[in-house]
mmCIF file of C-alpha atoms and ligand atoms in Angstrom:
data_model
loop_
_atom_site.group_PDB
_atom_site.id
_atom_site.type_symbol
_atom_site.label_atom_id
_atom_site.label_comp_id
_atom_site.label_asym_id
_atom_site.label_seq_id
_atom_site.Cartn_x
_atom_site.Cartn_y
_atom_site.Cartn_z
ATOM 1 C CA MET A 486 -40.830 25.591 25.490
ATOM 2 C CA ILE A 487 -42.639 23.219 23.556
ATOM 3 C CA GLN A 488 -41.831 19.351 24.400
ATOM 4 C CA ASN A 489 -39.105 17.787 22.016
ATOM 5 C CA THR A 490 -37.890 21.240 20.869
ATOM 6 C CA LYS A 491 -35.140 23.652 21.948
ATOM 7 C CA VAL A 492 -33.459 26.776 20.719
ATOM 8 C CA ILE A 493 -29.697 26.753 20.673
ATOM 9 C CA ASP A 494 -26.874 29.304 20.226
ATOM 10 C CA LEU A 495 -24.798 27.560 17.659
ATOM 11 C CA PRO A 496 -20.884 28.094 18.306
ATOM 12 C CA CYS A 497 -19.895 30.954 16.187
ATOM 13 C CA TRP A 498 -16.309 32.145 15.770
ATOM 14 C CA GLN A 499 -16.163 35.950 14.928
ATOM 15 C CA ASP A 500 -13.321 38.076 13.912
ATOM 16 C CA ALA A 501 -12.538 41.129 11.486
ATOM 17 C CA THR A 502 -12.641 38.661 8.595
ATOM 18 C CA GLY A 503 -16.177 37.397 9.306
ATOM 19 C CA SER A 504 -18.036 34.708 11.155
ATOM 20 C CA LEU A 505 -18.088 30.863 11.092
ATOM 21 C CA VAL A 506 -20.524 28.399 12.681
ATOM 22 C CA ALA A 507 -19.550 24.769 12.959
ATOM 23 C CA ILE A 508 -22.346 22.051 13.787
ATOM 24 C CA GLU A 509 -20.915 18.560 14.977
ATOM 25 C CA ALA A 510 -23.420 15.803 14.777
ATOM 26 C CA ASN A 511 -23.800 14.021 18.243
ATOM 27 C CA GLY A 512 -22.098 17.084 19.600
ATOM 28 C CA THR A 513 -23.554 20.543 18.998
ATOM 29 C CA ILE A 514 -26.814 18.664 17.973
ATOM 30 C CA PRO A 515 -27.900 15.233 19.606
ATOM 31 C CA PHE A 516 -28.225 13.211 16.232
ATOM 32 C CA ASP A 517 -26.402 11.935 13.138
ATOM 33 C CA VAL A 518 -27.015 13.926 10.127
ATOM 34 C CA ASN A 519 -28.312 11.920 7.280
ATOM 35 C CA ARG A 520 -30.182 14.640 5.061
ATOM 36 C CA VAL A 521 -29.632 18.247 4.382
ATOM 37 C CA TYR A 522 -32.200 20.591 2.669
ATOM 38 C CA TYR A 523 -32.816 24.204 2.242
ATOM 39 C CA ILE A 524 -35.750 26.428 1.563
ATOM 40 C CA PHE A 525 -35.527 29.616 -0.422
ATOM 41 C CA SER A 526 -37.535 31.740 -2.937
ATOM 42 C CA ALA A 527 -40.399 31.830 -0.309
ATOM 43 C CA ASN A 528 -41.894 34.996 0.658
ATOM 44 C CA ASP A 529 -44.451 36.637 3.272
ATOM 45 C CA GLU A 530 -47.346 34.443 1.768
ATOM 46 C CA SER A 531 -45.562 31.156 1.648
ATOM 47 C CA HIS A 532 -47.046 28.894 4.543
ATOM 48 C CA ARG A 533 -45.147 25.626 4.493
ATOM 49 C CA GLY A 534 -44.925 22.583 6.808
ATOM 50 C CA PHE A 535 -48.171 21.615 8.337
ATOM 51 C CA HIS A 536 -46.853 18.267 9.518
ATOM 52 C CA SER A 537 -45.217 16.474 12.397
ATOM 53 C CA HIS A 538 -42.762 13.601 12.165
ATOM 54 C CA ARG A 539 -42.874 10.244 14.105
ATOM 55 C CA ASN A 540 -39.213 9.762 14.366
ATOM 56 C CA LEU A 541 -37.152 12.426 12.784
ATOM 57 C CA GLU A 542 -34.939 14.931 14.430
ATOM 58 C CA GLN A 543 -34.101 18.187 12.826
ATOM 59 C CA LEU A 544 -32.143 21.189 13.172
ATOM 60 C CA LEU A 545 -33.457 24.510 11.539
ATOM 61 C CA ILE A 546 -31.338 27.348 10.980
ATOM 62 C CA CYS A 547 -32.247 30.568 9.100
ATOM 63 C CA ILE A 548 -28.769 31.238 7.509
ATOM 64 C CA HIS A 549 -30.073 34.274 5.752
ATOM 65 C CA GLY A 550 -33.141 36.656 6.406
ATOM 66 C CA SER A 551 -35.750 35.462 8.807
ATOM 67 C CA VAL A 552 -38.696 33.159 9.077
ATOM 68 C CA ASP A 553 -41.186 32.303 11.903
ATOM 69 C CA ILE A 554 -41.649 28.574 12.989
ATOM 70 C CA LEU A 555 -44.927 27.737 14.747
ATOM 71 C CA ILE A 556 -44.316 24.471 16.815
ATOM 72 C CA SER A 557 -46.856 22.549 18.805
ATOM 73 C CA ASP A 558 -46.554 19.407 20.992
ATOM 74 C CA GLY A 559 -50.353 18.921 20.862
ATOM 75 C CA PHE A 560 -50.890 20.813 24.176
ATOM 76 C CA SER A 561 -49.655 24.053 23.419
ATOM 77 C CA SER A 562 -47.909 26.073 20.772
ATOM 78 C CA GLU A 563 -45.321 28.676 20.245
ATOM 79 C CA THR A 564 -43.684 30.725 17.445
ATOM 80 C CA VAL A 565 -40.115 30.915 17.160
ATOM 81 C CA THR A 566 -38.391 33.493 15.105
ATOM 82 C CA LEU A 567 -35.345 32.360 13.384
ATOM 83 C CA ASN A 568 -33.416 35.508 12.446
ATOM 84 C CA LYS A 569 -29.625 34.869 12.653
ATOM 85 C CA PRO A 570 -27.275 32.164 11.281
ATOM 86 C CA GLU A 571 -26.097 31.377 14.809
ATOM 87 C CA LYS A 572 -29.570 30.642 16.183
ATOM 88 C CA GLY A 573 -31.047 27.174 15.828
ATOM 89 C CA LEU A 574 -34.225 25.404 16.497
ATOM 90 C CA ILE A 575 -34.058 21.607 17.298
ATOM 91 C CA ILE A 576 -37.375 19.759 16.512
ATOM 92 C CA GLY A 577 -37.705 16.255 17.835
ATOM 93 C CA PRO A 578 -40.509 13.578 16.958
ATOM 94 C CA MET A 579 -43.961 14.348 17.456
ATOM 95 C CA VAL A 580 -43.870 18.172 17.099
ATOM 96 C CA TRP A 581 -46.123 20.060 14.722
ATOM 97 C CA ARG A 582 -44.501 22.632 12.680
ATOM 98 C CA GLU A 583 -45.686 25.396 10.345
ATOM 99 C CA MET A 584 -43.160 27.888 8.574
ATOM 100 C CA MET A 585 -44.415 31.236 7.758
ATOM 101 C CA ASN A 586 -43.482 35.021 7.447
ATOM 102 C CA PHE A 587 -40.419 34.327 5.207
ATOM 103 C CA ALA A 588 -38.362 37.147 4.315
ATOM 104 C CA ASP A 589 -38.050 37.480 0.643
ATOM 105 C CA ASP A 590 -34.325 36.617 1.055
ATOM 106 C CA ALA A 591 -34.731 34.002 3.557
ATOM 107 C CA VAL A 592 -32.700 30.766 3.324
ATOM 108 C CA LEU A 593 -33.869 28.042 5.776
ATOM 109 C CA LEU A 594 -31.269 25.403 6.280
ATOM 110 C CA VAL A 595 -32.503 22.096 7.824
ATOM 111 C CA LEU A 596 -30.336 19.229 9.023
ATOM 112 C CA ALA A 597 -32.201 16.107 9.452
ATOM 113 C CA SER A 598 -31.516 12.715 11.320
ATOM 114 C CA ARG A 599 -32.981 10.450 8.705
ATOM 115 C CA HIS A 600 -33.612 10.161 4.905
ATOM 116 C CA TYR A 601 -36.842 11.330 3.432
ATOM 117 C CA GLU A 602 -39.583 8.865 4.514
ATOM 118 C CA THR A 603 -42.935 9.883 3.515
ATOM 119 C CA GLU A 604 -44.374 7.230 6.062
ATOM 120 C CA ASP A 605 -42.834 9.233 8.849
ATOM 121 C CA TYR A 606 -45.065 12.263 8.390
ATOM 122 C CA MET A 607 -48.311 13.001 10.138
ATOM 123 C CA ARG A 608 -50.117 15.592 8.132
ATOM 124 C CA ASP A 609 -53.527 15.870 9.685
ATOM 125 C CA PHE A 610 -53.582 18.221 12.755
ATOM 126 C CA ASP A 611 -56.341 16.587 14.748
ATOM 127 C CA GLU A 612 -54.803 12.941 14.455
ATOM 128 C CA PHE A 613 -51.506 14.513 15.536
ATOM 129 C CA VAL A 614 -52.939 16.183 18.625
ATOM 130 C CA ILE A 615 -54.569 12.839 19.686
ATOM 131 C CA GLU A 616 -51.031 10.883 18.919
ATOM 132 C CA ALA A 617 -48.983 13.626 20.612
ATOM 133 C CA ARG A 618 -51.112 13.600 23.613
ATOM 134 C CA LYS A 619 -50.435 9.881 24.134
ATOM 135 C CA TYR A 620 -46.928 10.129 23.195
ATOM 136 C CA PHE A 621 -46.163 12.917 25.729
ATOM 137 C CA GLY A 622 -48.343 11.744 28.388
ATOM 138 C CA GLU A 623 -51.840 12.757 29.348
ATOM 139 C CA THR A 624 -50.592 14.056 32.730
ATOM 140 C CA ASN A 625 -49.319 17.075 30.513
ATOM 141 C CA ARG A 626 -52.838 18.076 29.688
ATOM 142 C CA SER A 627 -53.147 20.803 32.013
ATOM 143 C CA ARG A 628 -50.199 22.658 30.723
HETATM 144 P P1 TYD B 54 -42.857 19.407 1.583
HETATM 145 O O1 TYD B 54 -42.804 18.409 2.507
HETATM 146 O O2 TYD B 54 -44.275 19.955 0.941
HETATM 147 O O3 TYD B 54 -42.054 20.800 2.306
HETATM 148 P P2 TYD B 54 -42.504 21.548 3.357
HETATM 149 O O4 TYD B 54 -42.695 20.922 4.564
HETATM 150 O O5 TYD B 54 -41.660 22.627 3.645
HETATM 151 O O6 TYD B 54 -43.826 22.351 3.180
HETATM 152 O O7 TYD B 54 -41.796 19.094 0.336
HETATM 153 C C1 TYD B 54 -41.871 19.704 -0.831
HETATM 154 C C2 TYD B 54 -41.413 18.758 -1.789
HETATM 155 O O8 TYD B 54 -40.008 18.227 -1.657
HETATM 156 C C3 TYD B 54 -42.246 17.321 -1.862
HETATM 157 O O9 TYD B 54 -42.566 17.155 -3.153
HETATM 158 C C4 TYD B 54 -41.405 16.458 -1.402
HETATM 159 C C5 TYD B 54 -40.090 16.701 -1.626
HETATM 160 N N1 TYD B 54 -38.713 16.588 -0.535
HETATM 161 C C6 TYD B 54 -37.864 15.718 -1.030
HETATM 162 O O10 TYD B 54 -37.974 15.034 -1.877
HETATM 163 N N2 TYD B 54 -36.943 15.344 0.027
HETATM 164 C C7 TYD B 54 -36.948 16.096 1.318
HETATM 165 O O11 TYD B 54 -36.094 15.835 2.027
HETATM 166 C C8 TYD B 54 -38.037 17.016 1.531
HETATM 167 C C9 TYD B 54 -37.994 17.686 2.972
HETATM 168 C C10 TYD B 54 -38.963 17.281 0.502
#
């Protein structure tokens, strides 16, 4: 798995009346939630993200439909498909992310540890790779 990322099974209570997922800050996820946003009305031509954060931690859940999330730690990259409401992707600091292949009905919910801070964004991939390799340590170069 890419460094500072984790796919988690969210606790889901199911019975004949339906399903319920509950997420507790500093329990299910390792951070306080200070912001929530969601992306919808995207489609298979939508390609979003193209950035990393210096400090932000996030949990991404596709609560309806599906979407592919490309993640990179500056050494390698991987694509995680989020396609069910009980599957979450935690993304910590210094991870590049791109969102693509949105189903027309996709709703991507994001729980974030910090308020919206433009200065926390890194939007240049080449600069990101340099910074991420310093952050995660040059010893990982061979991965
Ligand atoms: P943007 O960062 O381009 O979204 P994505 O990473 O999915 O491509 O954000 C789109 C717009 O929404 C941009 O004008 C900034 C604004 N925005 C906020 O005001 N608050 C937020 O928490 C987020 C994530 C975005």
